[in-house]
Amino acid sequence: MIRTENLTKVYQMGDAEVYALHDVNLEIQEGEFIAIIGPSGSGKSTLLNMIGCLDTPTSGAVFIDGIDTGKLSENGLAEIRREKIGFIFQQFNLVHTLNALENVALPMFFAGVKRETRLKRAEELLANVGLGDRIYHKPSEMSGGQQQRVAIARALSNDPEVVIGDEPTGNVDTETGNTIIDILEGLNKEGRTVVVVTHDAEIAARVGRTKRMRDGRVLD
Amino acid sequence: MKDAFLLVYRNMKERKARSALTVLGIMVGIGAVIALMSVGYGMQESITGQLVEMADVIMVMPMRMELGSIGAFGSFTDRDQEAVRRIGGIKDAVAMRGEMEEVEYKGEKFMVHVIGTDPKDVGALFGAIVKPEEGRYSKANDHKTCTIGYSIANDYFDDEIGVNDRLTINGSKFRVVGVLEKQGGFRSETDSEIYVTARDSVSILDNEDISEIFVRVRNIGEAEEIATEIEERIDDNHKLDDFTSAMTMGSAIEQMESIFGILQAVLIAIASISLIVAAMGIMNTILMSVMERTHEIGVMKAIGAKNRNILFLFLLEAGVVSAIGGVCGCIFGVIGAHAISFGIHTAFDVEIAAIVKPEVLLGAVVVAMLVGILSGLYPARKASKMSPVEAVRYE
Ligand SMILES: Nc1ncnc2c1ncn2[C@@H]1O[C@H](COP(=O)(O)OP(=O)(O)OP(=O)(O)O)[C@@H](O)[C@H]1O
Ligand SMILES: [Mg+2]
């Protein structure tokens, strides 16, 4: 499903070159649930941004569903992000002027889905994450765990094959974190490929496969 | 689309003060253009409009002193009037015997232009334009009667003069039979004149000379030609060159219109400067909006928004802000135009009704939106081109 080939990202910091990613070769199978762990600054977020098509590599390639993302235009990348990938952030990153329902419907709005269809689907998605009674709440009127569940619903709105979470439990308490991992597990059982970065060993233990990163490299 | 408006609306609500200030900027710019244009049209109309009512008129006046009568202006004779009457295409040729005379009322004395005309010609002279406010014109059989202009009746003398009051003109008593309506503007001269019959003018005021011949033509298209012919005929009578000046109102209107065209252009140029300031205001607002929402733009791109989705949202914001500004500007402009004409009325006692043309309002809204969208283009493009990772990282 996802494959990286000698994926390298170099940041130029003054005279020094920082290798955020160094020749990463990683293959993630369809339907897999994989956790990426490693110390701060090891390149986990950078890797997720690459496979989430948010960022472009210095060298190497990312293949999604066999498509070489390096060959895609900006619009092509936007379409992959919109249709194939659901991204969940540590900071939730909801649009604070919109309520839960509108936030979840937003990716469908960009996809040109009809208004009634997307509002109906957004309502269902929110019900699935247990927020059926909070659909008209603004992000500022919800707890961190509720906001993160809205973010998950939003990530699912265009029914993506891959769900990517960069420390999705990083800003919530342990109990809420477990609920979120439960939801992600459920998504994986539905057949979606799930990739998460986590610092939490307990969470990592619940996940099928774990990859450890250090200094921009994926260890075996 | 509805949701795009919703997004824009929520953003504007979030930044109420700033959005309102931008709307205000556009409103003032557009309003100024509308107000100045409307007052300009009103001014043009009030002056040329009076002239247009008289478009069939040719004023014939002596231009040069006649040989042998040094120190006095030339004048026409009854023969000249007859000669003019015989020219084809002329409806009327009214002789006016005008002279400055001493007019006395209750001990006060002023020099006033007293004009003698044949009562049967009064209709041709004033038509439906100048009517008595009170009383009537002198009649053919009247003896020593006069009709006075509005200012003579109300402003000249300490006491107001009304119908049946008696004035002393050049030592002879005249009875007032009518007071004319206030004219103002281009015809304000009439307000300070006194009209008597031609017979009284000759026999009592001893004023035989014709100072002016007032001609009405049947067909306005022929006016210029007829004017030339009048000049030739009268010049022939007096055996002089360039003795007569016949001026059509049409040429006066043309002159006025070109002057107003220039005035209008200057006013609009001034108003356009405020529009440019408003455009910079929009650009600034949208730019600020882009900066503040960098993170949000990143999030939108991360969840699949294309560059053109982002571009559209910001252009829509610029368009909405400027459309609201444009509509408010129309309201402000219309109120402003009327306020200006009211101001002119109170300050100068000149009636200038602002003319608000619908096409000006429509044009103003279109210009506002155009200006808004053009100035939103740069910030909107900037927003659309942001890299998603960097924008998401931005706090
Ligand atoms: N935009 C950037 N400019 C310069 N250096 C960067 C940039 N983004 C990341 N880096 C560097 O790349 C390296 C990897 O960063 P990354 O954010 O991927 O780490 P991480 O594993 O996600 O860390 P954390 O667990 O703290 O989130 C770090 O050394 C970081 O300083
Ligand atoms: Mg990270």
XYZ file of C-alpha atoms and ligand atoms in Angstrom:
647
model
C 0.000 0.000 0.000
C 2.729 2.452 1.025
C 6.359 2.086 0.106
C 9.305 4.443 0.513
C 12.494 4.134 -1.478
C 15.695 5.678 -0.070
C 13.529 8.468 1.297
C 15.719 11.347 2.418
C 14.875 14.789 3.770
C 17.671 17.204 4.482
C 17.235 20.545 6.238
C 19.940 23.134 5.801
C 20.613 24.750 9.179
C 23.224 27.405 8.475
C 26.313 25.476 7.427
C 25.148 22.182 8.871
C 22.914 19.710 7.050
C 20.315 18.016 9.229
C 19.115 14.639 7.943
C 15.535 14.466 9.201
C 15.177 11.308 7.111
C 18.103 9.242 5.889
C 17.549 6.588 3.203
C 14.324 5.276 4.667
C 13.045 2.109 3.013
C 9.742 1.113 4.531
C 6.903 -0.973 3.237
C 3.446 -0.929 4.765
C 0.977 -3.559 3.612
C -2.650 -2.895 2.896
C -4.748 -3.393 6.041
C -1.789 -3.185 8.365
C -1.803 -1.308 11.708
C 1.686 0.037 12.282
C 3.129 2.171 15.060
C 6.260 4.245 14.651
C 8.159 5.001 17.840
C 11.435 6.705 18.607
C 12.994 9.602 20.494
C 12.137 13.211 19.865
C 13.770 14.567 16.727
C 14.278 11.124 15.202
C 12.236 12.027 12.120
C 8.832 10.439 12.853
C 6.769 13.462 11.929
C 8.859 14.087 8.865
C 8.223 10.527 7.694
C 4.471 10.800 8.264
C 4.343 14.123 6.413
C 6.057 12.423 3.467
C 3.701 9.473 3.310
C 0.775 11.804 3.962
C 1.810 13.834 0.880
C 2.105 17.020 2.940
C 5.782 17.420 2.186
C 8.161 16.546 -0.631
C 11.428 14.641 -0.166
C 14.927 15.911 -0.890
C 15.591 12.600 -2.626
C 14.047 9.157 -2.826
C 10.429 8.324 -3.487
C 7.080 7.592 -1.841
C 4.674 5.193 -3.557
C 1.041 5.116 -2.550
C -1.088 2.427 -4.131
C 1.725 2.056 -6.682
C 1.636 5.758 -7.604
C 4.962 7.601 -7.479
C 3.892 10.736 -5.579
C 7.003 12.606 -6.718
C 5.562 12.631 -10.236
C 2.304 14.262 -9.197
C 1.405 17.931 -9.575
C 0.276 19.998 -6.596
C -3.311 19.277 -7.584
C -2.582 15.571 -7.895
C -1.100 15.536 -4.396
C -4.130 17.415 -3.072
C -6.375 14.767 -4.596
C -4.377 11.948 -2.927
C -4.623 13.761 0.419
C -8.310 14.273 -0.119
C -9.319 10.819 -1.359
C -6.789 8.262 -0.117
C -5.459 9.636 3.149
C -6.986 10.752 6.402
C -4.562 12.740 8.540
C -4.960 13.166 12.311
C -2.792 15.709 14.111
C -1.538 15.846 17.665
C -3.022 19.390 17.946
C -6.424 18.311 16.464
C -6.245 21.270 14.049
C -9.956 21.810 13.637
C -11.149 24.969 11.890
C -12.187 26.944 14.953
C -14.836 29.073 13.208
C -16.762 25.957 12.138
C -18.791 23.573 14.303
C -18.128 19.823 14.520
C -20.495 18.961 11.677
C -19.029 21.583 9.342
C -15.484 20.536 10.194
C -16.213 16.924 9.337
C -17.976 17.957 6.122
C -15.097 20.205 4.995
C -13.029 17.576 3.082
C -16.221 16.535 1.284
C -16.853 20.187 0.446
C -13.444 20.352 -1.235
C -14.286 17.099 -3.014
C -17.461 18.683 -4.384
C -19.891 16.343 -2.606
C -23.486 17.572 -2.540
C -24.446 19.531 0.557
C -27.167 17.209 1.882
C -25.057 14.129 1.235
C -22.072 15.476 3.085
C -24.007 16.795 6.059
C -25.753 13.446 6.404
C -22.473 11.556 6.174
C -20.755 13.938 8.608
C -23.538 13.339 11.097
C -23.102 9.560 10.782
C -19.334 9.815 11.199
C -19.746 11.916 14.327
C -22.243 9.392 15.711
C -19.728 6.608 15.049
C -17.119 8.327 17.227
C -19.720 8.899 19.938
C -20.368 12.592 19.277
C -23.877 12.370 17.886
C -25.056 14.874 20.504
C -22.260 17.393 19.938
C -22.570 18.100 16.209
C -23.272 21.832 16.551
C -20.518 22.502 19.078
C -17.564 24.668 18.131
C -14.065 23.245 18.851
C -13.681 25.754 21.690
C -16.754 24.226 23.344
C -15.311 20.691 23.382
C -12.705 18.801 25.414
C -9.422 17.664 23.860
C -10.652 14.092 23.528
C -13.877 15.244 21.853
C -11.951 17.474 19.473
C -9.670 14.604 18.540
C -12.676 12.406 17.828
C -14.070 15.135 15.558
C -10.677 15.177 13.844
C -10.864 11.406 13.332
C -14.361 11.732 11.879
C -13.023 14.441 9.577
C -10.128 12.190 8.497
C -12.688 9.553 7.490
C -15.031 11.814 5.607
C -13.855 10.894 2.110
C -13.509 7.219 3.109
C -9.699 6.994 2.777
C -7.754 3.737 2.510
C -5.020 5.038 4.810
C -5.393 6.779 8.179
C -2.287 8.534 9.474
C -1.988 9.835 13.043
C 0.934 11.908 14.295
C 0.745 11.338 18.055
C -3.052 11.364 18.035
C -3.063 10.598 21.777
C -0.301 13.076 22.631
C -2.636 15.787 23.901
C -5.228 13.714 25.729
C -5.271 11.743 28.990
C -4.571 7.995 29.054
C -8.203 6.947 29.209
C -9.188 9.121 26.229
C -6.033 7.939 24.474
C -7.253 4.365 24.842
C -10.652 5.301 23.399
C -8.891 6.852 20.422
C -6.749 3.785 19.890
C -9.937 1.685 20.143
C -11.450 3.752 17.353
C -8.296 3.415 15.232
C -8.305 -0.330 15.844
C -11.896 -0.425 14.666
C -10.926 1.398 11.502
C -8.139 -1.112 10.929
C -10.625 -3.965 11.359
C -12.760 -2.344 8.632
C -9.757 -2.918 6.378
C -8.054 0.463 6.496
C -4.315 0.821 6.707
C -3.452 2.735 9.900
C -0.098 4.389 10.606
C 0.460 6.127 13.959
C 3.393 7.772 15.651
C 3.355 7.407 19.418
C 5.504 7.872 22.468
C 3.278 5.618 24.503
C 4.785 2.113 24.891
C 1.437 0.763 26.064
C -0.212 1.851 22.844
C 2.643 0.528 20.780
C 2.174 -2.846 22.472
C -1.445 -3.021 21.309
C -0.511 -2.522 17.689
C 0.313 -5.236 15.158
C 3.718 -4.015 14.026
C 6.092 -1.474 15.546
C 8.941 0.332 13.807
C 11.585 2.201 15.771
C 13.308 5.307 14.382
C 16.561 6.977 15.369
C 18.455 9.847 13.733
C 16.356 9.809 10.615
C 16.677 6.061 10.055
C 14.166 3.262 10.516
C 15.723 0.466 12.601
C 14.940 -3.198 11.978
C -21.094 27.508 -2.557
C -23.335 28.098 0.407
C -20.638 26.675 2.642
C -18.005 28.834 1.014
C -20.101 31.852 1.953
C -20.488 30.361 5.419
C -16.712 30.107 5.812
C -16.275 33.683 4.631
C -19.095 34.894 6.841
C -17.658 33.161 9.922
C -14.268 34.712 9.273
C -15.687 38.171 8.852
C -17.694 37.757 12.030
C -14.569 36.674 13.856
C -12.800 39.837 12.739
C -15.752 42.189 12.974
C -13.882 45.422 13.554
C -11.417 44.878 10.751
C -14.051 43.771 8.252
C -16.171 46.772 9.176
C -13.276 49.152 8.652
C -12.584 47.699 5.219
C -16.240 47.948 4.282
C -16.134 51.544 5.517
C -13.128 52.299 3.313
C -14.874 51.035 0.196
C -18.097 52.698 1.241
C -16.464 56.123 1.526
C -14.617 55.723 -1.778
C -17.642 54.559 -3.724
C -19.954 56.960 -1.900
C -17.728 59.922 -2.768
C -17.723 59.000 -6.448
C -21.506 58.593 -6.511
C -22.202 61.792 -4.569
C -19.915 63.912 -6.725
C -21.218 62.450 -9.968
C -24.848 62.919 -8.922
C -24.308 66.506 -7.849
C -22.376 67.096 -11.079
C -25.270 65.787 -13.148
C -27.668 67.889 -11.108
C -25.613 71.010 -11.686
C -25.373 70.319 -15.391
C -29.077 69.653 -15.615
C -30.131 72.736 -13.645
C -28.149 75.016 -15.905
C -28.413 73.435 -19.302
C -31.983 72.396 -18.494
C -33.000 76.056 -18.265
C -31.202 76.703 -21.494
C -32.766 73.727 -23.233
C -36.218 75.165 -22.517
C -35.018 78.119 -24.562
C -33.262 76.148 -27.282
C -35.360 77.774 -30.017
C -34.292 81.275 -29.000
C -31.926 83.625 -30.798
C -30.863 86.762 -28.947
C -30.117 89.632 -31.292
C -28.090 92.502 -29.845
C -26.071 95.355 -31.257
C -22.427 94.547 -30.901
C -20.761 97.793 -31.895
C -21.341 101.469 -31.440
C -22.990 103.063 -34.400
C -21.020 105.691 -36.258
C -22.023 109.188 -35.338
C -23.467 108.303 -31.933
C -20.242 108.177 -29.995
C -20.550 107.078 -26.383
C -23.870 105.307 -26.803
C -24.433 101.715 -27.733
C -26.047 101.083 -31.042
C -29.684 100.200 -31.211
C -32.153 98.697 -33.630
C -35.119 100.283 -35.323
C -38.648 99.098 -36.096
C -37.404 98.514 -39.621
C -34.873 96.013 -38.322
C -37.584 94.163 -36.462
C -39.684 94.028 -39.644
C -36.712 92.763 -41.623
C -36.118 90.002 -39.116
C -39.813 89.041 -39.149
C -39.689 88.508 -42.874
C -36.968 85.865 -42.639
C -38.376 82.379 -43.267
C -38.511 79.926 -40.368
C -39.030 82.568 -37.704
C -41.982 82.212 -35.387
C -41.667 85.498 -33.512
C -39.366 88.461 -33.300
C -40.002 90.500 -30.170
C -38.560 93.967 -29.858
C -37.376 94.920 -26.389
C -36.802 98.554 -25.478
C -34.661 98.414 -22.422
C -33.106 101.290 -20.530
C -31.818 101.877 -17.029
C -34.378 104.096 -15.320
C -34.691 105.643 -11.912
C -37.393 103.811 -9.985
C -38.814 105.239 -6.775
C -40.973 103.535 -4.185
C -41.841 105.154 -0.840
C -38.912 107.529 -1.093
C -36.279 104.897 -1.972
C -34.659 105.141 -5.376
C -32.832 102.584 -7.507
C -31.613 102.346 -11.087
C -33.495 99.455 -12.669
C -33.583 97.923 -16.147
C -37.021 98.793 -17.478
C -38.047 96.920 -20.608
C -40.841 97.843 -22.948
C -42.511 95.143 -25.009
C -45.704 94.922 -26.962
C -48.232 93.063 -24.742
C -49.188 90.802 -27.644
C -45.578 89.600 -27.760
C -45.345 88.647 -24.107
C -46.396 85.073 -24.798
C -43.661 84.669 -27.391
C -41.104 86.222 -25.083
C -41.769 84.198 -21.941
C -43.853 81.315 -23.206
C -44.704 78.930 -20.436
C -41.413 79.541 -18.628
C -41.869 82.873 -16.887
C -45.281 83.265 -15.293
C -46.689 85.911 -13.005
C -46.702 84.681 -9.447
C -49.363 87.238 -8.686
C -51.501 89.366 -11.006
C -50.896 89.450 -14.772
C -48.921 91.042 -17.551
C -49.781 94.500 -18.849
C -52.518 94.474 -21.492
C -52.584 96.338 -24.800
C -55.075 98.917 -23.541
C -53.375 99.433 -20.194
C -51.996 102.843 -19.479
C -48.978 103.199 -17.204
C -48.925 99.685 -15.800
C -45.941 97.432 -15.128
C -45.052 93.841 -14.245
C -42.107 93.519 -11.899
C -39.462 90.833 -11.333
C -39.367 88.847 -8.126
C -36.346 90.622 -6.633
C -37.783 94.061 -7.396
C -40.902 93.078 -5.502
C -39.162 91.472 -2.542
C -35.517 92.486 -2.193
C -34.800 95.959 -3.575
C -36.992 98.102 -1.419
C -37.505 98.023 2.322
C -41.186 97.419 1.806
C -42.440 94.571 -0.334
C -44.228 95.635 -3.476
C -47.420 93.879 -4.505
C -50.118 94.109 -7.132
C -51.839 97.544 -7.291
C -48.946 99.291 -5.530
C -47.609 102.331 -7.378
C -44.030 102.929 -8.492
C -42.517 106.070 -9.910
C -40.457 105.339 -13.021
C -38.522 108.277 -14.356
C -40.975 110.652 -12.705
C -44.194 108.998 -13.894
C -46.461 106.873 -11.700
C -46.949 103.263 -12.825
C -49.367 100.753 -11.329
C -48.053 97.272 -10.634
C -50.341 94.699 -12.280
C -48.163 91.583 -11.807
C -45.210 90.115 -9.952
C -43.203 87.435 -11.809
C -42.133 84.103 -10.371
C -38.609 83.812 -9.043
C -36.336 82.593 -11.851
C -32.801 82.304 -10.440
C -29.919 80.509 -12.135
C -29.329 81.377 -15.718
C -32.429 83.563 -15.911
C -31.859 85.486 -12.681
C -31.661 88.744 -14.685
C -35.412 88.628 -15.169
C -35.847 88.895 -11.378
C -34.366 92.394 -11.387
C -36.297 93.812 -14.329
C -39.500 95.761 -14.771
C -41.719 95.242 -17.820
C -43.926 97.948 -19.287
C -45.848 98.178 -22.568
C -43.963 99.261 -25.680
C -46.319 102.216 -26.034
C -45.598 103.522 -22.539
C -41.926 102.895 -23.076
C -41.935 105.155 -26.123
C -44.386 107.851 -25.086
C -43.793 108.156 -21.359
C -40.247 106.963 -20.837
C -39.148 108.462 -24.110
C -37.318 105.284 -25.012
C -37.697 104.692 -28.721
C -34.655 102.569 -29.390
C -34.860 98.820 -29.573
C -32.061 97.428 -27.421
C -32.605 93.792 -28.203
C -34.656 91.576 -30.503
C -35.759 88.280 -29.095
C -36.344 85.692 -31.836
C -37.972 82.283 -31.685
C -37.439 79.910 -34.603
C -39.791 77.161 -35.740
C -37.101 74.544 -36.243
C -34.144 74.420 -33.850
C -32.034 72.740 -36.550
C -32.180 75.916 -38.623
C -31.264 78.257 -35.768
C -27.619 78.773 -36.711
C -28.462 79.551 -40.348
C -31.197 81.947 -39.351
C -28.881 83.684 -36.889
C -26.419 84.374 -39.682
C -29.179 85.694 -41.913
C -30.452 88.013 -39.162
C -26.990 89.485 -38.757
C -26.714 90.102 -42.524
C -30.158 91.727 -42.836
C -29.697 94.143 -39.959
C -26.125 94.945 -40.979
C -27.496 95.786 -44.462
C -30.123 98.101 -42.962
C -27.439 100.001 -41.111
C -24.859 99.696 -43.862
C -22.318 98.388 -41.362
C -20.295 95.210 -40.964
C -20.466 93.178 -37.764
C -22.952 95.566 -36.240
C -25.306 92.801 -35.125
C -24.721 89.807 -32.931
C -27.275 86.979 -33.087
C -26.549 84.216 -30.601
C -28.440 80.942 -30.574
C -29.039 79.180 -27.259
C -27.804 75.955 -28.834
C -24.250 77.250 -28.985
C -24.516 78.464 -25.403
C -25.656 74.987 -24.332
C -22.725 73.353 -26.106
C -20.281 75.626 -24.335
C -21.867 74.882 -20.978
C -21.833 71.167 -21.570
C -18.156 71.033 -22.394
C -17.350 73.050 -19.277
C -19.390 70.630 -17.193
C -17.727 67.651 -18.829
C -14.355 68.924 -17.615
C -15.679 69.753 -14.152
C -17.183 66.285 -13.879
C -13.929 64.614 -14.898
C -11.987 66.566 -12.269
C -14.479 65.630 -9.550
C -14.347 61.975 -10.496
C -10.559 61.991 -10.568
C -10.556 63.328 -7.013
C -13.078 60.732 -5.899
C -11.070 57.957 -7.565
C -8.174 58.648 -5.239
C -10.325 57.610 -2.306
C -11.189 54.474 -4.235
C -7.497 53.643 -4.627
C -7.043 54.084 -0.888
C -9.983 51.728 -0.378
C -8.385 49.166 -2.715
C -5.238 49.208 -0.600
C -7.476 48.722 2.422
C -8.949 45.552 0.920
C -5.543 44.245 -0.027
C -4.360 44.864 3.509
C -7.395 43.184 5.058
C -7.118 40.079 2.928
C -3.363 39.957 3.452
C -3.872 40.143 7.222
C -6.540 37.502 6.959
C -4.136 35.252 5.043
C -1.368 35.759 7.612
C -3.628 35.130 10.572
C -5.075 32.048 8.988
C -1.864 30.521 7.702
C -2.330 27.597 10.068
C -5.918 27.102 8.963
C -4.895 27.234 5.301
C -2.313 24.521 6.044
C -4.959 22.366 7.712
C -7.338 22.815 4.801
C -4.634 21.823 2.363
C -3.676 18.841 4.534
C -7.231 17.527 4.379
C -7.300 17.883 0.603
C -8.040 21.480 -0.423
C -6.551 22.350 -3.795
C -4.831 25.656 -4.447
C -7.841 26.874 -6.321
C -10.173 26.019 -3.415
C -8.093 28.281 -1.180
C -7.813 30.968 -3.870
C -11.557 30.935 -4.286
C -12.245 31.291 -0.569
C -10.059 34.365 -0.219
C -11.296 35.970 -3.433
C -14.818 35.349 -2.230
C -13.982 37.113 1.017
C -12.602 40.068 -0.939
C -15.660 40.032 -3.182
C -18.130 39.891 -0.303
C -16.366 42.657 1.623
C -16.279 44.898 -1.421
C -19.852 44.123 -2.487
C -21.101 45.094 0.958
C -18.882 48.177 0.758
C -20.273 48.962 -2.681
C -23.895 48.697 -1.598
C -23.262 50.748 1.556
C -21.374 53.189 -0.678
C -24.463 53.576 -2.862
C -26.597 54.425 0.145
C -23.927 56.738 1.513
C -23.455 58.329 -1.916
C -27.154 59.018 -2.426
C -27.463 60.532 1.047
C -24.237 62.477 0.456
C -25.457 63.799 -2.887
C -28.658 65.107 -1.342
C -26.736 66.541 1.598
C -24.447 68.407 -0.789
C -27.330 69.836 -2.805
C -29.025 70.844 0.437
C -25.748 72.463 1.525
C -25.458 74.353 -1.745
C -29.081 75.412 -1.416
C -28.631 76.848 2.074
C -25.234 78.391 1.410
C -25.757 79.908 -2.050
C -29.527 79.839 -2.457
C -29.125 77.934 -5.709
C -31.448 75.018 -6.417
C -29.380 72.035 -7.570
C -31.288 68.775 -7.324
C -28.757 65.901 -7.287
C -29.536 63.438 -10.057
C -28.814 59.838 -9.016
C -28.647 57.704 -12.143
C -29.271 53.969 -11.675
C -26.470 53.156 -14.093
C -24.081 55.101 -11.870
C -25.125 53.028 -8.832
C -24.829 49.779 -10.744
C -21.470 50.819 -12.160
C -20.269 51.746 -8.684
C -21.080 48.308 -7.266
C -19.372 46.637 -10.228
C -16.311 48.862 -9.806
C -16.242 48.138 -6.060
C -16.303 44.388 -6.657
C -13.732 44.631 -9.404
C -11.428 46.689 -7.220
C -12.019 44.295 -4.319
C -11.344 41.146 -6.266
C -8.299 42.595 -8.020
C -6.779 43.717 -4.756
C -7.655 40.379 -3.169
C -5.887 38.511 -5.945
C -2.357 38.950 -4.662
C -3.023 37.866 -1.070
C -5.298 35.056 -2.229
C -2.608 33.689 -4.534
C -0.117 33.956 -1.724
C -2.419 31.911 0.484
C -3.073 29.273 -2.149
C 0.612 28.709 -2.799
C 1.547 27.934 0.808
C 3.160 24.624 1.516
C 0.851 22.489 3.679
C 3.509 21.330 6.193
C 4.912 24.769 6.771
C 1.460 26.295 7.073
C 0.313 23.630 9.536
C 3.460 24.112 11.617
C 2.858 27.902 11.702
C 1.179 28.986 14.916
N 11.215 22.723 8.980
C 12.334 22.255 9.537
N 13.460 22.982 9.456
C 14.604 22.519 10.010
N 14.691 21.381 10.631
C 13.607 20.611 10.758
C 12.362 21.023 10.218
N 11.445 20.046 10.475
C 12.104 19.077 11.170
N 13.374 19.423 11.314
C 14.387 18.609 11.970
O 14.251 17.295 11.502
C 14.431 16.406 12.573
C 13.269 15.479 12.681
O 12.146 16.202 13.107
P 10.701 15.543 13.347
O 9.729 16.622 13.619
O 10.419 14.618 12.225
O 11.000 14.711 14.665
P 9.986 13.819 15.509
O 10.545 12.479 15.528
O 8.593 13.996 15.002
O 10.117 14.481 16.932
P 8.978 14.657 18.044
O 8.839 13.318 18.685
O 9.552 15.646 18.978
O 7.734 15.120 17.368
C 14.662 17.220 13.818
O 16.046 17.247 14.093
C 14.153 18.580 13.454
O 14.932 19.559 14.090
Mg 6.728 14.794 15.719
